[in-house]
Coordinates of C-alpha atoms and ligand atoms in Angstrom, one line a residue:
M1211 CA 47.7 61.6 44.1
S1212 CA 45.0 64.0 42.8
A1213 CA 41.3 62.7 42.7
N1214 CA 41.6 62.7 38.9
A1215 CA 44.8 60.7 38.8
A1216 CA 43.0 58.2 41.3
A1217 CA 39.8 57.8 39.4
R1218 CA 41.8 56.9 36.0
S1219 CA 44.3 54.7 37.8
A1220 CA 41.7 52.9 39.5
R1221 CA 39.1 52.9 36.8
V1222 CA 36.1 51.7 39.1
S1223 CA 33.0 50.9 37.5
G1224 CA 29.5 51.8 38.9
A1225 CA 28.8 47.9 39.2
E1226 CA 32.1 47.6 41.6
V1227 CA 31.2 50.6 43.6
A1228 CA 27.5 49.0 44.2
A1229 CA 29.0 45.7 44.8
A1230 CA 30.9 47.3 47.8
L1231 CA 28.3 49.1 49.1
E1232 CA 26.0 45.7 49.1
N1233 CA 28.9 44.0 50.9
I1234 CA 28.9 46.8 53.5
A1235 CA 25.2 46.3 53.8
D1236 CA 25.9 42.5 54.3
L1237 CA 28.5 42.9 56.8
L1238 CA 26.6 45.6 58.8
E1239 CA 23.3 43.2 58.6
I1240 CA 25.5 40.4 60.2
D1241 CA 26.8 42.7 62.6
G1242 CA 23.2 43.4 63.8
A1243 CA 23.4 46.9 62.8
N1244 CA 20.4 49.3 62.7
P1245 CA 18.1 47.8 59.6
F1246 CA 17.8 51.7 58.6
R1247 CA 21.7 52.0 58.1
V1248 CA 21.6 48.6 56.4
R1249 CA 18.9 49.8 53.9
A1250 CA 20.4 53.1 53.3
Y1251 CA 23.7 51.2 52.2
R1252 CA 21.5 48.7 49.8
N1253 CA 19.6 51.9 48.7
A1254 CA 22.8 53.6 47.6
A1255 CA 24.0 50.2 46.0
R1256 CA 21.0 50.7 43.5
V1257 CA 21.3 54.3 43.0
V1258 CA 24.7 53.8 42.0
R1259 CA 23.9 50.7 39.7
D1260 CA 21.1 52.9 38.1
L1261 CA 23.2 55.8 37.5
P1262 CA 23.1 56.9 33.8
R1263 CA 26.7 58.3 34.1
D1264 CA 30.0 57.0 35.3
V1265 CA 30.1 57.7 39.2
A1266 CA 34.0 57.5 39.3
A1267 CA 33.8 60.2 36.4
M1268 CA 31.3 62.2 38.5
C1269 CA 33.3 62.2 41.7
A1270 CA 36.7 63.4 39.7
A1271 CA 34.9 66.0 38.4
G1272 CA 33.7 67.2 42.0
E1273 CA 30.1 66.6 41.5
D1274 CA 28.2 66.3 45.0
L1275 CA 26.5 63.0 45.0
A1276 CA 24.7 63.9 48.2
E1277 CA 22.1 65.3 45.6
L1278 CA 21.3 62.0 44.6
P1279 CA 18.0 60.6 46.1
G1280 CA 18.5 58.9 49.3
I1281 CA 21.8 59.5 49.6
G1282 CA 23.1 61.8 52.6
R1283 CA 26.4 63.6 53.3
D1284 CA 28.1 60.5 55.0
L1285 CA 27.0 57.9 52.3
A1286 CA 28.2 60.4 49.5
D1287 CA 31.6 60.3 50.9
K1288 CA 31.8 56.3 51.3
I1289 CA 30.7 56.4 47.6
A1290 CA 33.4 58.7 46.4
E1291 CA 36.0 57.1 48.5
I1292 CA 35.0 53.7 46.9
A1293 CA 34.7 55.2 43.4
L1294 CA 38.1 56.8 43.7
T1295 CA 40.0 54.3 45.6
G1296 CA 38.4 50.8 44.8
D1297 CA 37.6 50.2 48.6
S1298 CA 36.4 51.8 51.8
A1299 CA 38.0 52.0 55.1
M1300 CA 34.8 51.0 56.7
R1301 CA 34.3 48.1 54.5
R1302 CA 37.8 46.8 55.5
E1303 CA 37.1 47.2 59.1
L1304 CA 33.9 45.4 59.2
T1305 CA 35.3 42.7 57.3
G1306 CA 38.0 42.3 59.8
Q1307 CA 35.0 41.6 62.3
S1308 CA 33.5 38.9 61.0
P1309 CA 34.6 36.0 58.7
P1310 CA 34.2 36.8 55.1
A1311 CA 32.4 33.6 54.1
L1312 CA 29.6 34.5 56.6
T1313 CA 28.4 37.1 54.1
T1314 CA 27.9 34.1 51.5
L1315 CA 25.6 32.3 53.8
L1316 CA 23.3 35.3 53.8
R1317 CA 22.3 34.7 50.4
L1318 CA 20.9 31.2 51.3
P1319 CA 17.2 31.5 51.6
G1320 CA 15.7 31.3 55.2
L1321 CA 18.9 32.4 57.0
G1322 CA 18.9 35.8 58.2
P1323 CA 21.9 37.6 59.8
K1324 CA 20.6 36.3 63.4
K1325 CA 20.6 32.8 62.5
I1326 CA 24.0 33.0 61.0
R1327 CA 25.4 34.7 63.9
A1328 CA 23.9 32.0 66.0
L1329 CA 25.4 29.2 63.9
H1330 CA 28.6 31.0 64.2
D1331 CA 28.6 31.6 67.6
A1332 CA 27.4 28.0 68.7
L1333 CA 28.9 25.8 66.1
G1334 CA 31.7 28.1 64.5
V1335 CA 30.2 27.9 61.0
T1336 CA 31.7 30.5 58.8
T1337 CA 31.6 28.8 55.3
T1338 CA 28.9 27.0 53.1
E1339 CA 30.7 24.0 53.6
D1340 CA 30.9 24.0 57.6
L1341 CA 27.1 24.7 57.2
A1342 CA 26.4 21.6 55.0
A1343 CA 28.5 19.6 57.5
A1344 CA 26.8 20.7 60.6
A1345 CA 23.3 20.0 58.8
K1346 CA 24.4 16.7 57.8
S1347 CA 25.9 15.5 60.8
G1348 CA 22.7 16.7 62.7
R1349 CA 24.5 19.5 64.9
I1350 CA 21.7 22.2 63.9
H1351 CA 18.4 20.9 65.0
D1352 CA 19.0 21.3 68.7
L1353 CA 20.1 24.8 68.7
P1354 CA 17.5 27.2 70.2
G1355 CA 15.2 28.5 67.2
F1356 CA 16.3 25.9 65.1
G1357 CA 14.5 22.6 64.5
A1358 CA 14.7 19.3 62.3
K1359 CA 12.8 21.0 59.5
T1360 CA 15.1 24.0 59.4
E1361 CA 18.0 21.9 59.2
Q1362 CA 16.7 19.9 56.3
R1363 CA 15.5 23.1 54.7
I1364 CA 19.1 24.5 55.1
L1365 CA 20.6 21.3 53.6
A1366 CA 18.3 21.2 50.4
S1367 CA 19.0 25.0 49.9
I1368 CA 22.7 24.3 49.8
E1369 CA 22.2 21.8 47.1
A1370 CA 19.9 23.9 45.2
R1371 CA 22.6 26.8 45.5
R1372 CA 25.2 24.6 44.0
D1373 CA 23.3 24.2 41.0
E1374 CA 22.1 27.7 40.6
Q1375 CA 25.4 29.3 41.4
A1376 CA 27.2 28.9 38.1
R1377 CA 24.5 30.2 36.3
F1378 CA 23.6 33.6 35.1
L1379 CA 20.6 36.1 34.9
R1380 CA 19.6 37.0 31.6
P1381 CA 20.8 40.9 31.8
F1382 CA 24.2 39.7 32.4
A1383 CA 24.3 37.1 29.8
E1384 CA 22.6 39.7 27.3
L1385 CA 25.3 42.3 28.0
H1386 CA 27.9 39.8 27.1
A1387 CA 26.1 38.2 24.2
D1388 CA 25.5 41.5 22.4
A1389 CA 28.8 42.8 22.6
L1390 CA 30.4 39.7 21.6
L1391 CA 28.4 39.2 18.6
R1392 CA 29.0 42.6 17.6
Y1393 CA 32.6 42.0 18.0
L1394 CA 32.5 38.6 16.0
Q1395 CA 30.6 40.4 13.2
A1396 CA 33.1 42.7 12.7
I1397 CA 35.9 40.4 12.1
P1398 CA 37.1 40.1 8.3
G1399 CA 35.1 36.9 6.8
V1400 CA 32.6 36.5 9.6
V1401 CA 29.2 35.8 7.5
H1402 CA 27.0 34.5 10.4
A1403 CA 27.5 34.6 14.1
A1404 CA 24.5 33.6 16.5
V1405 CA 23.9 32.6 20.2
A1406 CA 22.1 29.2 20.5
G1407 CA 21.8 27.2 23.4
S1408 CA 19.7 28.0 26.5
Y1409 CA 20.1 31.4 25.8
R1410 CA 18.4 31.3 22.5
R1411 CA 15.6 29.3 24.0
G1412 CA 15.1 32.2 26.4
L1413 CA 15.8 30.6 29.8
E1414 CA 15.6 32.8 32.6
T1415 CA 19.2 31.9 33.4
V1416 CA 21.9 30.5 31.4
G1417 CA 24.9 28.1 32.2
D1418 CA 27.0 29.3 29.5
L1419 CA 26.8 30.8 26.0
D1420 CA 27.0 28.5 22.9
V1421 CA 28.0 30.7 19.7
V1422 CA 27.8 29.3 16.2
V1423 CA 29.9 31.2 13.3
T1424 CA 30.4 30.8 9.8
A1425 CA 33.2 32.7 7.8
A1426 CA 35.0 32.6 4.7
E1427 CA 38.2 30.7 4.0
G1428 CA 41.1 32.2 5.9
S1429 CA 39.2 34.5 8.1
P1430 CA 41.3 35.3 11.3
V1431 CA 37.9 34.3 13.5
M1432 CA 39.3 32.0 15.9
E1433 CA 42.4 34.1 16.8
R1434 CA 40.4 37.1 17.4
F1435 CA 37.8 35.3 19.3
V1436 CA 40.3 34.1 22.1
A1437 CA 41.8 37.6 22.1
Y1438 CA 38.5 39.2 22.8
G1439 CA 38.7 42.0 25.2
A1440 CA 36.3 40.5 27.8
V1441 CA 38.0 37.2 27.9
E1442 CA 39.8 36.6 31.3
R1443 CA 40.9 32.8 30.6
L1444 CA 41.2 30.4 27.7
D1445 CA 40.0 26.9 28.5
S1446 CA 40.6 25.2 24.8
Q1447 CA 41.5 26.3 21.5
G1448 CA 41.2 24.3 18.2
S1449 CA 40.8 25.1 14.4
T1450 CA 36.9 25.0 14.7
R1451 CA 36.1 25.4 18.3
A1452 CA 37.2 27.1 21.4
T1453 CA 36.1 27.7 24.9
V1454 CA 36.8 30.9 26.9
I1455 CA 35.8 32.2 30.4
L1456 CA 34.9 36.2 30.3
R1457 CA 35.2 38.3 33.3
G1458 CA 32.7 37.6 35.7
G1459 CA 32.7 34.0 35.0
L1460 CA 30.5 33.7 32.0
Q1461 CA 31.9 30.7 29.8
V1462 CA 31.3 30.8 25.9
D1463 CA 31.6 27.9 23.6
L1464 CA 32.4 28.8 19.9
R1465 CA 32.0 26.5 17.1
L1466 CA 33.1 27.6 13.6
V1467 CA 31.1 25.5 11.0
D1468 CA 30.6 25.8 7.1
E1469 CA 28.0 27.7 5.6
A1470 CA 26.2 24.3 4.4
S1471 CA 26.0 23.3 8.0
Y1472 CA 24.9 26.7 9.6
G1473 CA 21.4 25.7 10.1
A1474 CA 22.1 22.1 11.5
A1475 CA 24.6 23.4 13.8
L1476 CA 22.0 26.2 15.1
C1477 CA 19.5 23.7 15.7
Y1478 CA 21.9 21.1 17.3
F1479 CA 23.4 23.8 19.6
T1480 CA 20.1 25.4 20.4
G1481 CA 18.8 22.2 21.8
S1482 CA 17.3 21.4 24.2
K1483 CA 18.7 18.1 24.5
A1484 CA 15.4 16.3 25.1
Y1485 CA 14.0 18.1 22.1
S1486 CA 17.0 17.2 19.8
I1487 CA 17.0 13.5 20.7
A1488 CA 13.2 13.6 19.8
V1489 CA 13.6 15.1 16.4
R1490 CA 17.0 12.9 15.5
K1491 CA 14.5 9.9 16.3
M1492 CA 12.0 11.3 13.8
G1493 CA 14.7 11.5 11.3
Q1494 CA 15.8 8.0 11.7
E1495 CA 12.5 7.0 11.1
R1496 CA 12.8 8.5 7.7
G1497 CA 16.2 7.0 7.2
L1498 CA 17.9 10.0 8.0
R1499 CA 21.0 10.9 10.1
I1500 CA 20.7 14.5 11.8
N1501 CA 23.8 15.9 13.4
E1502 CA 25.6 19.2 13.9
Y1503 CA 26.8 19.1 10.4
G1504 CA 23.5 18.7 8.4
V1505 CA 20.9 16.0 7.5
F1506 CA 22.3 13.0 5.8
R1507 CA 20.9 10.1 3.7
G1508 CA 23.7 7.7 3.6
E1509 CA 26.8 9.9 2.7
E1510 CA 24.7 12.5 0.9
R1511 CA 23.7 15.8 3.0
V1512 CA 20.2 16.7 1.8
A1513 CA 19.9 19.6 4.3
G1514 CA 21.5 21.8 6.7
A1515 CA 22.3 25.3 5.7
T1516 CA 19.1 26.7 7.2
E1517 CA 17.3 25.8 10.1
E1518 CA 13.9 25.8 8.0
S1519 CA 15.4 22.9 5.8
V1520 CA 16.4 20.8 8.7
F1521 CA 12.9 21.1 10.2
R1522 CA 11.3 20.4 6.3
C1523 CA 13.4 17.0 6.2
V1524 CA 11.4 15.6 9.0
G1525 CA 8.0 17.0 8.0
L1526 CA 8.0 19.8 10.7
P1527 CA 7.0 23.4 10.3
Y1528 CA 9.4 25.7 12.3
I1529 CA 9.3 25.7 15.7
P1530 CA 10.4 28.8 17.6
P1531 CA 13.4 28.3 19.9
E1532 CA 11.9 29.0 23.0
L1533 CA 9.4 26.2 22.5
R1534 CA 12.3 23.5 21.9
E1535 CA 11.8 21.6 25.1
D1536 CA 10.1 18.4 24.4
R1537 CA 6.9 19.3 26.3
G1538 CA 4.6 18.4 23.4
E1539 CA 5.7 21.2 21.0
I1540 CA 6.6 18.5 18.4
A1541 CA 3.2 16.8 18.5
A1542 CA 1.6 20.3 18.4
A1543 CA 3.8 21.3 15.1
L1544 CA 2.7 17.8 13.5
A1545 CA -0.8 18.7 14.1
G1546 CA -0.4 22.0 12.8
R1547 CA -1.6 23.4 16.2
L1548 CA 1.7 25.2 17.3
P1549 CA 0.9 28.7 19.3
L1550 CA 1.5 31.9 17.4
L1551 CA 3.5 33.2 20.3
V1552 CA 3.1 36.7 22.0
E1553 CA 5.4 39.4 20.7
R1554 CA 6.5 42.7 22.4
R1555 CA 4.7 44.6 19.7
D1556 CA 1.4 42.8 20.8
L1557 CA 1.7 44.7 24.2
R1558 CA -0.5 47.9 24.3
G1559 CA 0.4 48.9 27.9
D1560 CA 1.8 48.0 31.4
L1561 CA -0.3 47.0 34.2
H1562 CA 2.4 47.5 37.3
A1563 CA 4.7 50.0 37.8
H1564 CA 6.0 52.3 40.9
T1565 CA 6.7 56.0 41.3
T1566 CA 8.4 58.0 43.8
A1567 CA 5.2 57.8 46.0
T1568 CA 6.8 54.7 47.3
D1569 CA 10.0 52.9 46.2
G1570 CA 10.0 54.0 42.6
R1571 CA 12.8 56.3 41.3
A1572 CA 10.7 58.5 38.7
T1573 CA 7.8 60.6 39.3
L1574 CA 4.2 59.7 38.2
R1575 CA 4.5 62.0 35.2
E1576 CA 7.9 60.7 34.3
V1577 CA 6.7 57.1 34.2
A1578 CA 3.6 58.0 32.3
E1579 CA 5.5 59.9 29.7
A1580 CA 8.2 57.4 29.3
A1581 CA 5.4 54.5 29.3
R1582 CA 3.8 56.4 26.3
A1583 CA 7.2 56.9 24.5
L1584 CA 7.6 53.2 24.6
G1585 CA 4.5 53.1 22.2
H1586 CA 2.0 52.1 25.0
T1587 CA -1.6 53.5 25.1
Y1588 CA -2.1 53.0 28.9
L1589 CA -0.1 52.4 32.0
A1590 CA -1.3 51.4 35.8
I1591 CA 0.5 52.8 38.4
T1592 CA 0.5 50.4 41.3
D1593 CA 2.5 51.8 44.2
H1594 CA 2.8 49.8 47.5
S1595 CA 0.6 49.8 50.3
R1596 CA 1.1 50.8 53.9
R1597 CA 2.2 47.4 55.4
L1598 CA 5.3 47.5 53.1
T1599 CA 6.8 50.3 55.4
V1600 CA 10.2 49.4 53.9
A1601 CA 8.8 50.9 50.6
R1602 CA 7.1 53.8 52.4
G1603 CA 3.6 52.0 51.2
L1604 CA 0.7 54.0 50.9
D1605 CA -2.0 54.4 53.5
P1606 CA -5.6 55.5 52.4
D1607 CA -4.8 59.4 52.4
R1608 CA -1.7 59.3 50.5
L1609 CA -3.4 56.8 47.8
L1610 CA -6.4 59.3 47.7
E1611 CA -3.9 62.2 46.9
Q1612 CA -2.1 59.9 44.3
I1613 CA -5.9 59.4 42.7
D1614 CA -6.4 62.9 42.4
A1615 CA -2.7 63.6 41.0
I1616 CA -3.5 60.8 38.5
D1617 CA -6.8 62.4 37.5
R1618 CA -5.0 65.7 37.0
L1619 CA -2.4 64.2 34.9
N1620 CA -5.0 62.4 32.9
A1621 CA -6.9 65.5 32.1
E1622 CA -3.8 66.9 30.3
L1623 CA -2.4 63.6 28.1
R1624 CA -3.8 62.9 24.9
G1625 CA -3.7 59.5 23.5
F1626 CA -2.6 57.8 26.9
V1627 CA -4.4 57.1 30.0
V1628 CA -2.7 56.4 33.4
L1629 CA -4.9 53.8 35.3
K1630 CA -5.2 54.1 38.9
G1631 CA -4.1 51.0 40.8
I1632 CA -2.1 49.7 44.1
E1633 CA 0.1 46.8 44.6
V1634 CA -1.7 45.7 47.7
D1635 CA -0.1 43.4 50.3
I1636 CA -2.1 40.1 50.9
L1637 CA -1.8 39.7 54.6
E1638 CA -1.0 36.4 56.0
D1639 CA -4.6 35.6 56.7
G1640 CA -5.6 36.6 53.2
R1641 CA -7.1 39.9 53.9
L1642 CA -5.9 42.9 51.7
D1643 CA -3.8 45.7 53.4
L1644 CA -6.4 48.7 52.6
P1645 CA -10.0 49.2 53.4
D1646 CA -12.4 48.3 50.8
D1647 CA -14.0 51.9 50.4
V1648 CA -10.6 53.0 49.0
L1649 CA -9.7 50.0 46.8
A1650 CA -13.4 50.5 45.3
R1651 CA -11.9 53.9 44.0
L1652 CA -9.2 52.3 41.8
D1653 CA -9.2 51.1 38.2
L1654 CA -7.4 47.8 39.6
V1655 CA -6.2 45.9 42.4
V1656 CA -2.9 44.2 42.2
G1657 CA -2.3 41.8 45.2
A1658 CA 1.2 40.6 46.1
L1659 CA 2.7 38.3 48.7
H1660 CA 5.5 40.2 50.4
S1661 CA 5.6 38.2 53.9
A1662 CA 5.1 35.1 55.6
F1663 CA 6.7 33.1 52.3
G1664 CA 7.2 30.0 54.3
L1665 CA 3.3 29.1 55.2
A1666 CA 2.6 25.5 54.6
R1667 CA 1.0 24.6 51.2
E1668 CA -2.7 24.3 52.4
A1669 CA -2.0 27.6 54.2
Q1670 CA -0.4 29.5 51.5
T1671 CA -3.0 28.4 49.1
T1672 CA -5.9 29.2 51.3
R1673 CA -4.6 32.6 51.8
L1674 CA -4.3 33.1 47.7
L1675 CA -7.8 31.9 47.3
R1676 CA -9.2 34.1 50.1
A1677 CA -7.5 37.3 48.5
M1678 CA -8.9 36.6 45.3
D1679 CA -12.4 36.5 47.0
H1680 CA -12.1 39.9 48.1
R1681 CA -14.6 42.2 46.2
C1682 CA -11.8 44.1 44.7
F1683 CA -9.0 41.9 43.4
S1684 CA -7.9 42.3 39.7
I1685 CA -4.3 40.6 39.3
L1686 CA -2.5 38.3 41.2
A1687 CA 1.3 39.8 41.2
H1688 CA 4.4 37.6 40.9
P1689 CA 2.5 34.6 42.1
S1690 CA 5.5 32.7 43.4
A1691 CA 7.3 35.4 45.1
R1692 CA 10.6 33.5 44.2
L1693 CA 13.6 35.9 43.8
L1694 CA 16.3 34.1 41.2
Q1695 CA 19.1 32.8 43.1
A1696 CA 17.9 34.4 46.2
R1697 CA 14.4 33.5 47.4
S1698 CA 12.6 29.9 46.7
P1699 CA 9.0 30.1 45.5
V1700 CA 6.2 29.9 48.0
D1701 CA 4.6 26.3 48.3
V1702 CA 1.0 26.7 46.7
D1703 CA -1.3 24.4 45.0
F1704 CA -1.2 26.4 41.5
D1705 CA -4.2 24.4 39.8
R1706 CA -6.3 25.4 42.5
V1707 CA -5.2 29.0 42.2
L1708 CA -6.1 29.2 38.6
E1709 CA -9.2 27.6 39.0
H1710 CA -10.2 30.1 41.6
A1711 CA -9.1 33.0 39.4
R1712 CA -11.0 31.5 36.2
A1713 CA -14.1 31.2 38.3
R1714 CA -13.6 34.8 40.0
G1715 CA -12.9 36.4 36.6
C1716 CA -9.6 37.8 37.9
F1717 CA -6.1 37.5 36.3
V1718 CA -2.3 36.4 37.1
E1719 CA 0.7 38.4 36.5
L1720 CA 4.0 37.5 34.4
D1721 CA 6.3 40.0 36.4
G1722 CA 9.3 40.7 34.1
Q1723 CA 11.9 41.9 36.4
P1724 CA 15.0 39.7 35.7
V1725 CA 15.4 38.5 39.1
R1726 CA 11.6 37.5 39.4
L1727 CA 10.3 36.3 35.9
D1728 CA 7.4 35.2 38.0
M1729 CA 5.3 33.1 36.7
S1730 CA 7.7 30.4 35.6
D1731 CA 7.4 29.0 32.0
V1732 CA 5.6 25.9 33.3
H1733 CA 2.9 28.3 35.5
A1734 CA 2.5 30.4 32.4
K1735 CA 1.2 27.5 30.5
M1736 CA -0.8 26.3 33.2
A1737 CA -2.6 29.8 33.2
R1738 CA -3.1 29.7 29.4
D1739 CA -4.4 26.2 29.5
A1740 CA -6.7 26.9 32.5
G1741 CA -8.0 30.2 30.3
V1742 CA -6.5 32.7 32.7
L1743 CA -5.4 35.7 31.0
V1744 CA -1.9 36.9 32.0
S1745 CA -0.6 40.5 32.5
I1746 CA 3.0 40.8 31.3
S1747 CA 4.3 43.7 33.3
S1748 CA 7.6 45.5 34.1
D1749 CA 7.2 46.1 37.9
A1750 CA 9.3 48.9 36.7
H1751 CA 11.1 50.9 39.8
S1752 CA 12.9 53.4 37.4
L1753 CA 12.1 54.7 33.5
S1754 CA 14.6 52.0 32.4
E1755 CA 13.1 49.0 34.0
L1756 CA 9.6 49.9 31.8
G1757 CA 11.9 47.7 29.6
N1758 CA 11.6 44.9 31.6
Q1759 CA 8.7 43.8 29.7
R1760 CA 10.7 42.2 27.2
Y1761 CA 12.1 39.6 29.7
G1762 CA 8.5 38.9 30.5
V1763 CA 7.6 38.5 26.9
T1764 CA 10.5 36.1 26.4
Q1765 CA 9.1 34.0 29.6
A1766 CA 5.6 34.1 28.2
R1767 CA 6.7 32.5 25.0
R1768 CA 8.2 29.7 26.7
G1769 CA 4.8 29.3 28.4
W1770 CA 3.2 29.1 25.1
L1771 CA 1.3 32.5 25.5
E1772 CA -0.4 34.1 22.5
R1773 CA -1.7 37.4 22.1
K1774 CA -5.2 36.4 23.0
D1775 CA -3.8 35.1 26.0
V1776 CA -2.2 38.4 27.3
L1777 CA -4.5 40.7 29.3
N1778 CA -2.3 43.9 28.4
A1779 CA -2.3 42.9 24.6
R1780 CA -6.0 44.1 24.9
P1781 CA -6.9 47.7 23.6
L1782 CA -7.9 50.1 26.7
G1783 CA -11.6 49.7 26.0
A1784 CA -11.7 45.8 26.3
L1785 CA -9.3 46.0 29.3
R1786 CA -11.3 48.4 31.1
A1787 CA -14.6 46.2 30.5
L1788 CA -12.4 43.3 31.9
L1789 CA -11.0 45.1 34.9
R1790 CA -14.3 46.6 35.9
K1791 CA -15.7 43.0 36.6
T1792 CA -12.8 42.4 38.9
M1793 CA -13.9 45.6 41.0
G1794 CA -17.0 44.7 43.1
Ligands
LIG2587 P1 22.9 26.0 29.8 O1 24.0 26.1 29.2 O2 23.1 25.0 31.0 O3 22.0 27.0 30.3 O4 22.0 25.0 29.0 P2 22.2 24.6 27.3 O5 20.8 24.1 26.8 O6 22.8 25.6 26.6 O7 23.3 23.3 27.4 P3 24.6 23.3 26.9 O8 25.5 24.8 26.8 O9 25.4 22.0 27.6 O10 24.6 22.8 25.2 C1 24.1 23.6 24.4 C2 23.3 22.9 23.3 O11 24.2 22.2 22.9 C3 22.5 21.9 24.0 O12 21.0 22.6 24.2 C4 22.5 20.7 23.5 C5 23.6 20.6 22.4 N1 24.6 19.7 23.2 C6 25.5 19.8 24.1 N2 26.2 19.1 24.0 C7 25.5 17.7 23.6 C8 25.5 16.4 23.5 O13 26.4 15.8 24.0 N3 24.6 15.9 22.6 C9 23.6 16.4 22.0 N4 23.1 15.6 21.4 N5 23.6 17.7 22.0 C10 24.5 18.4 22.7
LIG2588 CA1 24.7 27.0 27.1
LIG2589 CA1 27.9 24.9 26.2

């Protein structure tokens, strides 16, 4: 078969190639392979995932992938093999050497490949079920290198994982939601189509998509919905509701309602449940019955076509979906004190981004120009510090070179300023990973945890407070260090961290990377209440990731943040004044 024919018949997507490369990296890691080799495969997965073009098509056209960053000859051949055939001989061979379920264990927090091998060799553990059984029966804590605490942590993380596993990160849900809505809106007779549920409330992960549709009499909307191209499996179908599972496992519940019920249905299916219960109770007190069909007084429908009409009936102003959690928003609404939530267009710049100097994939100039094209007036470059060797972190000399490069670039740019920063590692004892005299030459210092995530609460809190006491410390990056579905948040007394930040005049970050979204909504609200300004950042490692800020904005809205609460909603002059106070 020619390469062209193979590419056409296999139709391997970039995401599938990336997944196979990740899988090889996992298998190598369990096998105890050289860490650099493991990292090369993970890097290759990322490069493939971020390619603006179809990797199978590139291979079929005979393009040389070895010209991609970080991809050598050997890797390029492996990628081409996967892109053209759907798999690689090396992956099959590695799979044969270790039970496949072992790789899923790698995704449990705190379980590295070494521990997994030890559990496998000593107790024959190959699946998550084996592991849970071994932990429950107390067979783990006597193994060398394990203890009672580790055993408990393993059990807890397996349980947490069970809850998480069926949930999806926002970008994946968004891809499906956008495509599905476009499809639905093109069906003859369809008037409204919207996604409600946790997705509309802006949660960082969603369990399923809840879609509300209205359509003219006789519209083929239900038949067309279940025939949607991305549907893998039909769960149930009726005349006004259907549930399908899309490829990739995401469930979609669709309700078809009358135009007169559209607002009521949107309210009902947006939830949250706790919020809806509270609003229904307010209705009852006024002699009203509220359900997905409308607001009723006796048999008469008094509202329901729009959400606003439903709110009006119970004497409330419109409450944005992100706030509907029964966390005080109803009382605030009644008192006329709802926050005027921050919007994407309020952001004037971005205070966390990487370049090719460390682990970013775009050059200084490219990132700056892309940020300007987004409408920003400033961008802080915050590459990693030397301690983070996996990211080729900057030592003092390389940072000084970058500072010079930024000065030269700023001399050229008009109406846009690149701020000089660093994402400096906070060492285990709270010191920073670069000398004071170098840090002092920057416009801002962003401090971050990249190690010792497991410290006990007191030690972890003290570590952060010490870091903030440094004479150059501007922003605490992704404060909990969590990775959604992969790494638990560190254990800190966040009240004390915020109190210290306020006293010290420094700031906290809401990192917009979809796998971080760190701070959480609850922590963002705590920051607001403590009077600590929040930097909503992209933490971009590529040009497209500059767009991460919008996920950060959604999370910030869930945390009640207003424009005034956001550091990078300040114009450059005001921002500089605030940053200067954090820099000794
Ligand atoms: P998820 O899907 O787990 O991320 O979270 P939600 O909030 O989207 O929950 P879901 O999909 O079970 O339901 C969507 C909304 O529909 C929910 O926020 C409230 C409403 N809802 C669903 N089932 C019920 C119910 O039995 N009673 C009431 N009052 N509301 C319900
Ligand atoms: Ca849902
Ligand atoms: Ca649902």
